[in-house]
């Protein structure tokens, strides 16, 4: 097994390299179609990475990933399962791709919302609409005793 490469992106400008020794793969029978071979081949892959001890992440990145992926963690271990393919090799690749995508997505910095003000035109249109609506309602009223 080789190292897992996370491509560069927001939050990880140079990408990440997770050493192969930190990844744990387990294989088991996959459910679903596969004919006679489904009961004999271990095609399902479970790929695990301990985010608390991995050397691929800095302390700031580790805290961010642990916070954002907390719902998917068992302790500090992130486990990805892949069983959509009939071959173990393709499931291994799918699990590694999914883990890389999940790490990359978790490391994206939060966008800061900059408050904006309504444009002059949008304010004018809103007030004009309110004026029109008010006139419509005025015309629905019963005429006064004039």
Short mmCIF file of C-alpha atoms in Angstrom, two decimals:
data_model
loop_
_atom_site.label_atom_id
_atom_site.label_comp_id
_atom_site.label_asym_id
_atom_site.label_seq_id
_atom_site.Cartn_x
_atom_site.Cartn_y
_atom_site.Cartn_z
CA UNK A 1 0.00 0.00 0.00
CA UNK A 2 1.25 3.49 -0.83
CA UNK A 3 0.84 6.89 0.80
CA UNK A 4 -2.47 8.69 0.44
CA UNK A 5 -2.16 12.00 -1.42
CA UNK A 6 -4.76 14.70 -0.82
CA UNK A 7 -4.67 17.18 -3.73
CA UNK A 8 -4.08 20.89 -3.11
CA UNK A 9 -7.10 23.05 -2.45
CA UNK A 10 -8.43 25.76 -0.15
CA UNK A 11 -6.97 25.25 3.31
CA UNK A 12 -4.28 22.87 2.00
CA UNK A 13 -2.36 24.84 -0.63
CA UNK A 14 0.36 22.19 -1.01
CA UNK A 15 -1.90 19.18 -0.44
CA UNK A 16 -1.39 16.48 2.17
CA UNK A 17 0.48 13.21 2.27
CA UNK A 18 -0.80 10.61 4.73
CA UNK A 19 1.84 7.91 5.31
CA UNK A 20 0.72 4.40 4.36
CA UNK A 21 1.64 3.12 7.82
CA UNK A 22 -1.08 5.26 9.41
CA UNK A 23 -3.84 3.82 7.21
CA UNK A 24 -5.52 0.60 8.33
CA UNK A 25 -7.38 -1.49 5.77
CA UNK A 26 -9.79 -4.30 6.64
CA UNK A 27 -11.54 -6.53 4.15
CA UNK A 28 -14.82 -8.41 4.48
CA UNK A 29 -17.63 -9.93 2.43
CA UNK A 30 -19.68 -7.35 0.62
CA UNK A 31 -23.43 -7.67 0.34
CA UNK A 32 -25.26 -7.32 -2.93
CA UNK A 33 -24.81 -8.74 -6.42
CA UNK A 34 -21.81 -10.80 -7.42
CA UNK A 35 -23.06 -14.30 -8.17
CA UNK A 36 -21.20 -17.26 -6.77
CA UNK A 37 -18.13 -15.18 -5.90
CA UNK A 38 -19.97 -12.91 -3.48
CA UNK A 39 -19.63 -15.38 -0.62
CA UNK A 40 -15.99 -16.19 -1.23
CA UNK A 41 -14.28 -12.86 -1.94
CA UNK A 42 -13.48 -10.18 0.59
CA UNK A 43 -14.28 -7.24 -1.67
CA UNK A 44 -15.61 -4.74 0.90
CA UNK A 45 -12.94 -2.37 2.20
CA UNK A 46 -12.90 -0.43 5.46
CA UNK A 47 -10.19 2.21 5.49
CA UNK A 48 -9.39 3.79 8.88
CA UNK A 49 -7.23 6.73 9.86
CA UNK A 50 -6.61 7.93 13.42
CA UNK A 51 -6.89 11.70 13.10
CA UNK A 52 -5.66 12.22 16.66
CA UNK A 53 -2.22 10.75 16.01
CA UNK A 54 -1.61 11.22 12.29
CA UNK A 55 1.56 13.09 11.31
CA UNK A 56 -0.02 14.43 8.12
CA UNK A 57 -1.92 17.20 9.94
CA UNK A 58 -0.69 20.20 11.89
CA UNK A 59 -2.23 20.91 15.30
CA UNK A 60 -4.54 23.59 13.88
CA UNK A 61 -5.62 21.31 11.01
CA UNK A 62 -6.17 18.41 13.44
CA UNK A 63 -8.44 20.51 15.66
CA UNK A 64 -10.43 21.70 12.61
CA UNK A 65 -10.84 18.19 11.17
CA UNK A 66 -11.79 16.66 14.53
CA UNK A 67 -14.42 19.35 15.03
CA UNK A 68 -15.92 19.16 11.53
CA UNK A 69 -15.94 15.37 11.25
CA UNK A 70 -16.96 14.67 14.86
CA UNK A 71 -20.25 13.04 13.80
CA UNK A 72 -18.36 10.46 11.69
CA UNK A 73 -15.63 9.63 14.21
CA UNK A 74 -15.30 6.77 16.63
CA UNK A 75 -13.02 8.36 19.22
CA UNK A 76 -10.55 10.02 16.88
CA UNK A 77 -10.67 7.30 14.20
CA UNK A 78 -12.31 8.06 10.86
CA UNK A 79 -13.49 4.94 9.00
CA UNK A 80 -14.59 4.85 5.37
CA UNK A 81 -16.35 1.82 3.86
CA UNK A 82 -16.45 1.02 0.15
CA UNK A 83 -18.41 -1.89 -1.28
CA UNK A 84 -19.92 -0.49 -4.46
CA UNK A 85 -17.59 -2.40 -6.79
CA UNK A 86 -17.21 -6.13 -7.20
CA UNK A 87 -13.43 -6.05 -7.11
CA UNK A 88 -11.39 -5.40 -3.98
CA UNK A 89 -8.90 -3.28 -5.90
CA UNK A 90 -11.58 -0.86 -7.13
CA UNK A 91 -13.11 -0.65 -3.65
CA UNK A 92 -9.68 0.15 -2.19
CA UNK A 93 -9.28 2.98 -4.69
CA UNK A 94 -12.82 4.25 -4.00
CA UNK A 95 -12.22 4.26 -0.23
CA UNK A 96 -8.92 6.12 -0.59
CA UNK A 97 -10.50 8.68 -2.94
CA UNK A 98 -13.40 9.21 -0.53
CA UNK A 99 -11.05 9.65 2.46
CA UNK A 100 -8.93 12.18 0.53
CA UNK A 101 -12.05 14.13 -0.51
CA UNK A 102 -13.40 14.11 3.04
CA UNK A 103 -10.12 15.41 4.50
CA UNK A 104 -9.83 18.08 1.82
CA UNK A 105 -13.41 19.24 2.38
CA UNK A 106 -12.96 19.35 6.17
CA UNK A 107 -9.88 21.56 5.84
CA UNK A 108 -11.58 24.27 3.75
CA UNK A 109 -11.57 27.46 5.82
CA UNK A 110 -14.94 28.92 6.74
CA UNK A 111 -16.00 31.80 4.54
CA UNK A 112 -16.38 35.07 6.40
CA UNK A 113 -19.68 36.72 5.58
CA UNK A 114 -19.24 40.34 4.80
CA UNK A 115 -22.41 42.27 5.52
CA UNK A 116 -23.71 44.20 2.54
CA UNK A 117 -26.24 46.99 2.19
CA UNK A 118 -29.21 46.93 -0.17
CA UNK A 119 -28.63 48.85 -3.38
CA UNK A 120 -30.42 52.10 -4.06
CA UNK A 121 -32.45 50.46 -6.82
CA UNK A 122 -33.57 47.53 -4.65
CA UNK A 123 -34.71 49.93 -1.90
CA UNK A 124 -36.62 52.01 -4.47
CA UNK A 125 -38.31 48.91 -5.94
CA UNK A 126 -39.29 47.63 -2.50
CA UNK A 127 -40.85 50.95 -1.50
CA UNK A 128 -42.62 51.26 -4.87
CA UNK A 129 -44.10 47.78 -4.41
CA UNK A 130 -45.30 48.69 -0.93
CA UNK A 131 -46.88 51.88 -2.27
CA UNK A 132 -48.69 49.97 -5.02
CA UNK A 133 -49.95 47.38 -2.57
CA UNK A 134 -51.17 50.12 -0.23
CA UNK A 135 -53.08 51.80 -3.08
CA UNK A 136 -54.70 48.47 -4.01
CA UNK A 137 -55.87 47.96 -0.45
CA UNK A 138 -57.10 51.58 -0.22
CA UNK A 139 -59.28 51.04 -3.28
CA UNK A 140 -60.87 47.95 -1.73
CA UNK A 141 -62.21 49.92 1.25
CA UNK A 142 -65.81 51.05 1.48
CA UNK A 143 -66.12 54.69 0.41
CA UNK A 144 -66.37 57.26 3.18
CA UNK A 145 -69.53 59.34 4.00
CA UNK A 146 -68.39 62.26 1.87
#
